[in-house]
Amino acid sequence: MARIIGIDLGTTNSCVAALEGDEPIVLPNAEGSRTTPSIVAFPETGDRLVGHQAKRQAIINPDRTLAGVKRLMGRKYRSEEISDLRKTLPYKLVENVNADCWVSVAGQTYSPQEIAALVLRKMKATAEDYFGEVITEAVITVPAYFDDAQRQATKDAGKIAGLNVRRIVNEPTAAALAYGAQRRQNGLLAVVDLGGGTFDVSILQIAGGTFDVLSTCGDNSLGGDDFDRAIMRRLLEFFEDQSGVEISDDRMALQRLREAAEAAKCELSTLSETNINLPFLAVDAEGPRHLSYHLTRSELNEICNDLVDRLEAPCKRALADAGIDPEDLDEVLAVGGMTRMPAVRNRIEGLFGRKLNKSLNPDEVVAVGAAVQSGILGGELRELTLQDVTPLSLGIRVEGNRMAQIIPRNAKLPARHDKMFTTTEDHQDVVSIAVLQGESKVASENRLLGTFNFSGLTPRPKGAPRIEVTFAIDVDGIVHVSAKDLETGASQSVMITDHGGLTDDEIRRAAERAAGAEIAER
């Protein structure tokens, strides 16, 4: 049987793990590191750099160095999330013909999936070097609160990288699998995952080797990158006030600020204060201008307080959806590098009324859990089973700009629900069905996954036809929709016309381009 690897495709760093015997191990990359920066660079030499090499040259090559691309996957260029990112990213974002957000480097455009695929290829190569064999099968993790478009984008990135994605697993669920496989204890577990780009919280019941997800909630626009940008804005304001020099359009200066902000944030997890020194940040008529800033942990907490506040709502809703109180929990597991920040840790511990369990490495635990899932799929870990849920409700748009819910959030996967609908006008022979994902009762406030036209209806007075719409979600959280006219028995095999994403031809071309590229991995 082909070996299956587990990949944590992270916003900031990625990690690959696999089973050796029946034990999951994290695999070191060519540089000897157990995690790899999720960064891709396109130097003027024409090579493509991935990981540590890409990160090392980011300051001198900011507009050709792509970091944090995971946050762009499955997103529309004109969405609010992308609008906020455009203000601080050093590289150029562009609108693709399907309205998706793509990146542009030296006049060449790339989908976020293609960039993510280069990181996945690095993970694939790491595993191949370790085991000395070709790897084609993988389990890839995603934030629990990723919607359908983002999950499909992740699967497309896997295809471009030459991987058969056997399963998409939610990151908090993967962490719980790693924890449960190590401890082999029953109990009620909360997993709090704050990484570089997203925040998730899931509640799970572990009993006799069965991992039953009770609820999940999150914020796809909250992560370590947002904390870095908050610090960066403070530094930018200070420098411009002190020097009078405007550097908001200087990509190299912004990259230096970004790296300094991230380093200071990490230092203040263990120190009470730090100094940020950036010589020659800018030059004006009076000569070079330097930045020197003394940042304390208390000021950091003040800068990031609104971000820390955003942790509360998802935690409370996950508990409410699971129907439990904080005191019912046996453990609260910390996942993601941002859980090292004292203000984050203190807020989460206050919400759940207990200390965070930090027994597993927060940077590696998700990849380890993905490897455990690979063992479940491959048959090496037959005693473990996983029952996950869908993070967001699904429905269709109906009259009055309302969303008619068909599958509620936290439904067990795989799920299949149907609901009856009818026409709103006399003599309709076609119905346009808009598929939505989200929690608002107002249709336009939810994510439009796609539309399809169900045609061939017998023209009748409005309200007479009976149309059964069926939604199904597979174990990866991917949505499938069908419709049936109960009067005639006619049904349509429905392929949703996605308002974005990659076509099969685009995936094929991207895979060919990735395979033909020279990727420096030494």
Coordinates of C-alpha atoms in Angstrom, one line a residue:
M1 CA 0.0 0.0 0.0
A2 CA 1.3 3.5 -0.9
R3 CA 2.6 5.5 2.0
I4 CA 0.3 8.5 3.0
I5 CA 1.9 11.6 4.6
G6 CA 0.3 14.2 6.7
I7 CA 0.8 17.9 5.9
D8 CA 0.0 21.0 7.9
L9 CA -0.1 23.7 5.2
G10 CA 0.2 26.7 7.5
T11 CA 0.0 30.4 6.8
T12 CA 3.4 31.1 8.4
N13 CA 5.1 27.7 8.5
S14 CA 4.3 24.2 7.1
C15 CA 5.2 20.8 8.5
V16 CA 5.1 17.2 7.3
A17 CA 4.8 14.1 9.3
A18 CA 4.3 10.4 8.7
L19 CA 3.9 7.1 10.4
E20 CA 7.0 5.0 11.1
G21 CA 5.6 1.7 12.3
D22 CA 2.6 2.9 14.2
E23 CA 4.2 6.1 15.6
P24 CA 3.8 9.5 13.9
I25 CA 7.1 11.4 13.4
V26 CA 7.8 14.9 12.2
L27 CA 10.2 14.8 9.2
P28 CA 13.1 17.3 9.0
N29 CA 13.5 19.2 5.8
A30 CA 16.7 19.6 3.8
E31 CA 17.9 22.4 6.0
G32 CA 17.4 20.2 9.1
S33 CA 14.4 22.1 10.4
R34 CA 11.2 20.4 11.4
T35 CA 9.1 23.3 10.1
T36 CA 9.4 25.2 6.8
P37 CA 8.4 28.8 6.2
S38 CA 5.4 28.9 3.9
I39 CA 7.2 31.4 1.6
V40 CA 7.9 31.3 -2.1
A41 CA 10.3 33.7 -3.9
F42 CA 11.0 34.4 -7.5
P43 CA 14.5 35.9 -7.8
E44 CA 15.5 37.7 -11.0
T45 CA 17.7 34.7 -11.7
G46 CA 14.5 32.8 -12.7
D47 CA 14.8 30.1 -10.0
R48 CA 12.0 29.6 -7.5
L49 CA 13.0 29.5 -3.8
V50 CA 10.8 27.8 -1.2
G51 CA 11.0 27.9 2.6
H52 CA 14.1 29.1 4.5
Q53 CA 15.9 30.3 1.3
A54 CA 12.9 32.4 0.3
K55 CA 12.6 33.9 3.8
R56 CA 16.3 34.9 3.9
Q57 CA 16.1 37.1 0.8
A58 CA 12.7 38.6 1.6
I59 CA 14.0 42.0 2.6
I60 CA 16.0 42.6 -0.6
N61 CA 13.3 41.1 -2.8
P62 CA 10.0 42.0 -1.1
D63 CA 7.8 42.3 -4.2
R64 CA 9.0 38.9 -5.5
T65 CA 8.6 37.1 -2.2
L66 CA 5.2 35.6 -1.4
A67 CA 4.3 34.9 2.2
G68 CA 0.9 34.3 3.9
V69 CA -0.7 33.2 0.6
K70 CA -2.9 30.8 2.4
R71 CA -5.1 33.7 3.4
L72 CA -5.7 34.5 -0.3
M73 CA -7.0 31.0 -1.2
G74 CA -10.7 30.8 -2.1
R75 CA -11.0 34.6 -1.6
K76 CA -12.5 37.2 -3.9
Y77 CA -10.2 40.2 -4.8
R78 CA -12.9 42.7 -3.8
S79 CA -13.7 41.0 -0.5
E80 CA -13.3 42.9 2.7
E81 CA -10.6 40.5 3.9
I82 CA -8.4 41.1 0.8
S83 CA -9.0 44.8 0.9
D84 CA -7.4 44.9 4.3
L85 CA -4.5 42.7 3.3
R86 CA -3.7 44.8 0.2
K87 CA -2.7 47.8 2.4
T88 CA 0.3 46.0 4.0
L89 CA 1.4 43.2 1.7
P90 CA 4.7 43.9 -0.1
Y91 CA 3.7 42.0 -3.2
K92 CA 1.0 42.8 -5.8
L93 CA -2.5 41.3 -5.7
V94 CA -4.6 41.3 -8.9
E95 CA -8.2 40.4 -9.8
N96 CA -8.5 37.3 -12.0
V97 CA -11.2 37.0 -14.7
N98 CA -13.4 35.0 -12.3
A99 CA -13.0 37.8 -9.6
D100 CA -10.7 35.6 -7.4
C101 CA -7.6 37.1 -5.8
W102 CA -4.4 36.2 -7.6
V103 CA -0.8 37.4 -7.2
S104 CA 1.4 39.1 -9.7
V105 CA 5.2 38.8 -9.8
A106 CA 7.3 40.5 -12.6
G107 CA 4.3 40.6 -14.9
Q108 CA 3.4 36.9 -14.4
T109 CA 0.1 36.1 -12.5
Y110 CA -0.3 33.1 -10.2
S111 CA -3.2 31.7 -8.4
P112 CA -2.8 31.3 -4.6
Q113 CA -3.3 27.5 -5.2
E114 CA -0.2 27.4 -7.4
I115 CA 1.9 29.1 -4.8
A116 CA 0.6 26.9 -2.1
A117 CA 1.4 23.9 -4.3
L118 CA 5.1 24.9 -4.4
V119 CA 5.1 24.7 -0.6
L120 CA 3.3 21.3 -0.7
R121 CA 6.0 20.1 -3.2
K122 CA 8.6 21.0 -0.7
M123 CA 6.8 18.9 1.9
K124 CA 6.5 16.1 -0.6
A125 CA 10.2 16.3 -1.4
T126 CA 11.0 16.3 2.3
A127 CA 9.1 13.0 2.8
E128 CA 10.6 11.5 -0.3
D129 CA 14.2 12.3 0.8
Y130 CA 13.5 10.8 4.3
F131 CA 11.9 7.5 3.1
G132 CA 13.8 7.2 -0.2
E133 CA 10.6 6.6 -2.2
V134 CA 8.1 8.5 -4.4
I135 CA 5.2 9.9 -2.4
T136 CA 1.9 10.6 -4.1
E137 CA -0.7 10.3 -1.3
A138 CA -1.4 12.9 1.4
V139 CA -3.7 14.1 4.2
I140 CA -3.8 17.9 4.3
T141 CA -5.1 20.0 7.1
V142 CA -7.2 23.2 6.9
P143 CA -8.6 25.6 9.4
A144 CA -11.9 24.3 10.8
Y145 CA -13.7 27.4 9.7
F146 CA -12.6 27.2 6.1
D147 CA -15.6 27.4 3.7
D148 CA -16.2 25.2 0.7
A149 CA -14.3 27.4 -1.7
Q150 CA -11.2 27.4 0.5
R151 CA -11.3 23.7 1.0
Q152 CA -11.6 23.1 -2.7
A153 CA -8.7 25.5 -3.3
T154 CA -6.6 23.4 -0.9
K155 CA -7.5 20.2 -2.8
D156 CA -6.6 21.9 -6.0
A157 CA -3.2 23.0 -4.6
G158 CA -2.6 19.3 -3.7
K159 CA -3.4 18.2 -7.3
I160 CA -1.0 20.8 -8.7
A161 CA 1.7 19.6 -6.3
G162 CA 1.3 16.0 -7.7
L163 CA -0.5 14.7 -4.6
N164 CA -3.7 12.7 -4.3
V165 CA -5.4 14.4 -1.4
R166 CA -6.9 11.4 0.5
R167 CA -8.5 13.6 3.1
I168 CA -9.0 17.2 4.2
V169 CA -8.9 17.4 8.0
N170 CA -9.7 20.3 10.2
E171 CA -6.6 21.6 12.1
P172 CA -8.1 21.4 15.6
T173 CA -9.4 17.9 14.9
A174 CA -5.9 16.9 13.7
A175 CA -4.4 18.3 17.0
A176 CA -6.9 16.3 19.0
L177 CA -6.0 13.1 17.1
A178 CA -2.3 13.7 17.9
Y179 CA -3.2 14.3 21.6
G180 CA -5.5 11.3 21.8
A181 CA -3.1 9.0 20.0
Q182 CA -0.4 9.9 22.5
R183 CA -2.4 9.9 25.7
R184 CA -5.0 7.2 24.8
Q185 CA -7.3 8.8 27.4
N186 CA -11.0 9.4 27.2
G187 CA -12.4 12.8 27.9
L188 CA -14.0 16.0 26.8
L189 CA -11.4 18.2 25.0
A190 CA -11.4 21.8 23.7
V191 CA -8.8 22.6 21.0
V192 CA -7.9 26.3 20.6
D193 CA -5.9 26.9 17.5
L194 CA -4.5 30.4 16.8
G195 CA -2.0 30.2 14.0
G196 CA -0.5 32.7 11.5
G197 CA -3.8 33.4 9.6
T198 CA -6.8 31.9 11.3
F199 CA -8.4 31.1 14.7
D200 CA -10.4 27.9 15.4
V201 CA -11.9 26.3 18.4
S202 CA -13.4 22.8 18.5
I203 CA -15.0 20.7 21.2
L204 CA -14.4 17.0 21.0
Q205 CA -15.4 13.9 22.9
I206 CA -12.7 11.2 23.0
A207 CA -14.1 7.7 24.0
G208 CA -12.6 4.3 23.2
G209 CA -10.5 5.5 20.3
T210 CA -13.4 7.5 18.7
F211 CA -12.9 11.2 18.2
D212 CA -16.3 12.8 18.0
V213 CA -16.3 16.5 17.1
L214 CA -19.3 18.1 18.9
S215 CA -18.9 21.7 17.6
T216 CA -16.5 24.0 15.9
C217 CA -16.3 27.8 15.4
G218 CA -13.7 30.3 14.4
D219 CA -12.5 33.4 12.7
N220 CA -10.8 33.1 9.3
S221 CA -9.4 36.7 9.5
L222 CA -7.7 36.4 12.8
G223 CA -4.1 35.2 13.2
G224 CA -0.5 36.0 14.0
D225 CA -0.2 38.1 10.8
D226 CA -2.8 40.5 12.2
F227 CA -0.8 40.9 15.4
D228 CA 2.3 41.6 13.3
R229 CA 0.4 44.2 11.3
A230 CA -0.8 45.9 14.4
I231 CA 2.7 46.3 15.7
M232 CA 3.9 47.4 12.3
R233 CA 1.3 50.2 12.2
R234 CA 2.6 51.5 15.5
L235 CA 6.2 51.4 14.3
L236 CA 5.2 53.1 11.1
E237 CA 3.3 55.9 12.8
F238 CA 6.2 56.4 15.3
F239 CA 8.9 56.6 12.5
E240 CA 6.9 59.0 10.3
D241 CA 6.1 61.2 13.3
Q242 CA 9.8 61.3 14.4
S243 CA 11.4 61.6 11.0
G244 CA 8.7 63.2 8.8
V245 CA 9.6 60.6 6.2
E246 CA 6.7 58.8 4.5
I247 CA 7.6 55.1 3.9
S248 CA 4.2 53.5 3.4
D249 CA 5.0 52.9 -0.3
D250 CA 8.6 51.6 0.3
R251 CA 8.2 47.9 -0.1
M252 CA 11.7 47.1 1.3
A253 CA 11.2 49.3 4.3
L254 CA 7.8 47.7 5.0
Q255 CA 9.3 44.2 4.8
R256 CA 11.9 45.2 7.3
L257 CA 9.2 46.6 9.6
R258 CA 7.2 43.4 9.2
E259 CA 10.1 41.1 10.1
A260 CA 11.0 43.4 13.1
A261 CA 7.4 43.3 14.3
E262 CA 7.2 39.5 14.2
A263 CA 10.5 39.2 16.0
A264 CA 9.5 41.6 18.7
K265 CA 6.2 39.8 19.2
C266 CA 8.0 36.5 19.7
E267 CA 10.5 38.0 22.1
L268 CA 7.8 39.5 24.2
S269 CA 6.4 36.0 24.9
T270 CA 9.3 35.5 27.2
L271 CA 10.6 39.0 27.9
S272 CA 8.8 42.0 29.4
E273 CA 10.5 44.5 27.0
T274 CA 12.5 44.6 23.8
N275 CA 14.3 47.1 21.6
I276 CA 13.5 47.4 17.9
N277 CA 16.5 48.9 16.0
L278 CA 16.3 49.4 12.2
P279 CA 19.2 51.5 10.9
F280 CA 19.0 53.2 7.5
L281 CA 15.3 52.5 7.3
A282 CA 14.9 55.5 4.9
V283 CA 17.0 58.4 3.4
D284 CA 15.9 62.0 2.9
A285 CA 17.7 65.3 2.1
E286 CA 19.2 65.3 5.6
G287 CA 20.7 61.9 5.3
P288 CA 19.8 58.4 6.6
R289 CA 17.0 57.9 9.0
H290 CA 17.0 55.2 11.6
L291 CA 14.3 53.6 13.7
S292 CA 14.8 52.8 17.4
Y293 CA 11.8 51.8 19.4
H294 CA 11.4 50.4 23.0
L295 CA 8.4 48.1 23.1
T296 CA 7.1 46.6 26.3
R297 CA 4.8 43.7 26.8
S298 CA 2.1 46.0 28.3
E299 CA 2.2 48.2 25.2
L300 CA 2.0 45.1 23.0
N301 CA -1.1 44.1 24.9
E302 CA -2.6 47.5 24.4
I303 CA -1.8 47.5 20.6
C304 CA -3.3 44.0 20.2
N305 CA -6.2 44.2 22.7
D306 CA -8.9 44.4 20.1
L307 CA -7.5 41.3 18.4
V308 CA -7.4 39.4 21.7
D309 CA -11.0 40.4 22.3
R310 CA -12.0 38.6 19.1
L311 CA -11.1 35.3 20.7
E312 CA -14.1 35.4 23.0
A313 CA -17.1 35.0 20.6
P314 CA -15.9 31.8 18.8
C315 CA -15.0 30.1 22.1
K316 CA -18.3 30.9 23.7
R317 CA -20.3 29.8 20.6
A318 CA -18.4 26.5 20.3
L319 CA -19.2 25.8 24.0
A320 CA -22.9 26.7 23.5
D321 CA -23.2 24.7 20.2
A322 CA -21.7 21.7 22.0
G323 CA -24.2 22.2 24.9
I324 CA -21.5 22.2 27.6
D325 CA -20.0 24.5 30.2
P326 CA -16.3 25.2 30.6
E327 CA -16.2 23.2 33.8
D328 CA -17.3 20.1 31.9
L329 CA -14.0 20.0 30.0
D330 CA -11.2 17.7 30.9
E331 CA -8.5 19.5 28.9
V332 CA -8.0 22.7 26.8
L333 CA -5.3 22.0 24.2
A334 CA -3.2 24.9 22.8
V335 CA -2.3 24.8 19.1
G336 CA -0.6 27.3 16.9
G337 CA 2.4 29.5 17.6
M338 CA 0.3 32.5 18.7
T339 CA -0.9 30.6 21.8
R340 CA 2.6 31.3 23.2
M341 CA 1.7 35.0 23.6
P342 CA 0.9 35.6 27.3
A343 CA -2.1 37.9 26.6
V344 CA -3.6 35.3 24.3
R345 CA -3.0 32.5 26.7
N346 CA -4.4 34.4 29.7
R347 CA -7.6 35.3 27.8
I348 CA -8.2 31.7 26.7
E349 CA -7.5 30.4 30.2
G350 CA -9.9 32.9 31.6
L351 CA -12.6 31.9 29.1
F352 CA -12.3 28.2 29.9
G353 CA -11.4 28.5 33.5
R354 CA -8.4 26.2 33.4
K355 CA -4.7 26.2 32.3
L356 CA -3.9 25.3 28.7
N357 CA -2.4 22.0 28.0
K358 CA 0.9 22.6 26.3
S359 CA 2.3 19.0 26.3
L360 CA 2.5 18.9 22.5
N361 CA 4.6 21.2 20.3
P362 CA 2.0 23.8 19.0
D363 CA 3.9 24.2 15.7
E364 CA 4.0 20.4 15.0
V365 CA 0.9 18.9 16.6
V366 CA -1.4 19.5 13.5
A367 CA 1.0 17.7 11.2
V368 CA 1.3 14.9 13.7
G369 CA -2.5 14.6 13.8
A370 CA -2.6 14.5 10.0
A371 CA -0.1 11.6 10.1
V372 CA -2.4 9.9 12.6
Q373 CA -5.3 10.3 10.1
S374 CA -3.1 8.9 7.4
G375 CA -2.7 5.8 9.6
I376 CA -6.4 5.5 10.0
L377 CA -6.9 5.7 6.2
G378 CA -4.0 3.3 5.6
G379 CA -5.2 0.7 8.1
E380 CA -2.2 1.0 10.5
L381 CA -4.3 2.6 13.2
R382 CA -7.5 0.6 13.0
E383 CA -8.5 1.2 16.6
L384 CA -9.0 5.0 16.0
T385 CA -12.0 6.6 14.2
L386 CA -12.9 10.2 13.5
Q387 CA -16.3 11.8 13.3
D388 CA -16.1 15.5 12.2
V389 CA -18.6 18.2 11.6
T390 CA -19.3 20.9 9.1
P391 CA -18.4 24.4 10.4
L392 CA -20.9 26.5 8.6
S393 CA -24.6 26.3 7.7
L394 CA -25.6 25.7 4.1
G395 CA -28.7 26.7 2.2
I396 CA -30.1 28.5 -0.8
R397 CA -31.4 32.0 -1.5
V398 CA -35.2 32.3 -1.5
E399 CA -37.7 35.2 -2.1
G400 CA -37.1 38.3 0.0
N401 CA -33.2 37.9 0.0
R402 CA -33.6 35.2 2.7
M403 CA -31.4 32.2 3.2
A404 CA -33.3 28.9 3.6
Q405 CA -31.1 26.7 5.7
I406 CA -30.8 23.1 4.6
I407 CA -27.8 21.8 6.5
P408 CA -27.1 23.4 9.9
R409 CA -23.6 24.1 11.2
N410 CA -22.0 21.3 13.2
A411 CA -23.9 18.6 11.3
K412 CA -22.0 15.3 11.4
L413 CA -20.0 14.4 8.3
P414 CA -20.8 13.1 5.8
A415 CA -24.2 14.8 5.8
R416 CA -27.1 14.7 3.5
H417 CA -30.3 16.8 3.9
D418 CA -33.1 17.8 1.6
K419 CA -35.8 20.4 1.6
M420 CA -38.9 21.2 -0.6
F421 CA -39.1 24.4 -2.7
T422 CA -41.5 25.7 -5.3
T423 CA -41.7 28.5 -8.0
T424 CA -42.4 32.2 -7.3
E425 CA -43.8 33.0 -10.7
D426 CA -46.5 31.5 -13.0
H427 CA -45.4 29.2 -15.8
Q428 CA -41.7 28.9 -14.8
D429 CA -39.8 26.2 -16.6
V430 CA -36.5 26.9 -15.0
V431 CA -35.3 27.7 -11.5
S432 CA -32.0 29.3 -10.6
I433 CA -30.7 28.0 -7.3
A434 CA -28.0 30.0 -5.5
V435 CA -26.0 27.9 -3.0
L436 CA -25.0 29.8 0.2
Q437 CA -22.8 29.1 3.2
G438 CA -22.9 31.1 6.4
E439 CA -25.0 31.9 9.4
S440 CA -26.9 35.1 8.4
K441 CA -30.7 34.9 7.7
V442 CA -30.0 37.6 5.1
A443 CA -28.9 35.7 1.9
S444 CA -26.6 38.5 0.6
E445 CA -24.6 38.5 3.9
N446 CA -23.5 34.8 3.3
R447 CA -20.8 33.4 1.0
L448 CA -22.2 32.5 -2.4
L449 CA -20.6 29.1 -3.3
G450 CA -22.2 28.9 -6.7
T451 CA -25.4 28.7 -8.7
F452 CA -27.0 26.3 -11.1
N453 CA -30.1 26.3 -13.2
F454 CA -32.7 23.4 -12.8
S455 CA -34.5 23.4 -16.1
G456 CA -37.3 21.4 -17.8
L457 CA -40.0 22.1 -15.3
T458 CA -43.6 21.7 -16.5
P459 CA -45.0 25.3 -16.7
R460 CA -47.6 25.6 -13.9
P461 CA -49.0 28.3 -11.6
K462 CA -46.6 29.6 -9.1
G463 CA -46.4 27.5 -5.9
A464 CA -47.6 24.3 -7.7
P465 CA -44.3 22.6 -8.6
R466 CA -42.5 20.6 -5.9
I467 CA -38.8 20.8 -6.2
E468 CA -36.6 18.8 -3.8
V469 CA -33.2 20.3 -3.3
T470 CA -30.6 17.9 -1.7
F471 CA -27.4 19.0 -0.1
A472 CA -24.6 16.6 0.6
I473 CA -21.2 17.2 2.3
D474 CA -18.5 14.6 2.1
V475 CA -15.9 13.9 4.8
D476 CA -13.6 16.6 3.4
G477 CA -16.4 19.2 3.9
I478 CA -16.9 19.6 0.1
V479 CA -20.5 20.5 -0.9
H480 CA -22.5 18.6 -3.5
V481 CA -26.0 19.8 -4.6
S482 CA -28.8 18.1 -6.6
A483 CA -32.4 18.9 -7.4
K484 CA -35.5 16.8 -8.4
D485 CA -38.9 17.6 -9.8
L486 CA -41.3 15.4 -7.7
E487 CA -44.1 15.7 -10.3
T488 CA -42.2 14.3 -13.2
G489 CA -39.4 12.5 -11.3
A490 CA -36.8 14.4 -13.4
S491 CA -33.6 15.1 -11.6
Q492 CA -30.4 16.9 -12.6
S493 CA -26.9 15.8 -11.9
V494 CA -25.8 19.2 -10.7
M495 CA -22.4 20.6 -11.1
I496 CA -22.4 24.0 -9.3
T497 CA -21.1 26.8 -11.5
D498 CA -18.6 28.0 -9.0
H499 CA -18.1 31.8 -8.9
G500 CA -14.3 31.3 -8.7
G501 CA -11.7 28.6 -8.2
L502 CA -9.6 26.8 -10.8
T503 CA -10.9 24.9 -13.8
D504 CA -9.5 21.5 -14.7
D505 CA -7.4 23.0 -17.5
E506 CA -6.0 25.7 -15.1
I507 CA -5.1 22.9 -12.6
R508 CA -3.4 20.9 -15.3
R509 CA -1.4 23.9 -16.7
A510 CA -0.3 24.9 -13.2
A511 CA 0.8 21.3 -12.4
E512 CA 2.8 21.3 -15.6
R513 CA 4.4 24.7 -14.8
A514 CA 5.2 23.5 -11.2
A515 CA 6.7 20.2 -12.4
G516 CA 8.9 22.0 -14.9
A517 CA 10.2 24.6 -12.5
E518 CA 13.6 24.4 -10.9
I519 CA 12.9 24.6 -7.2
A520 CA 16.0 25.2 -5.0
E521 CA 15.6 22.8 -2.1
R522 CA 19.1 22.6 -0.8

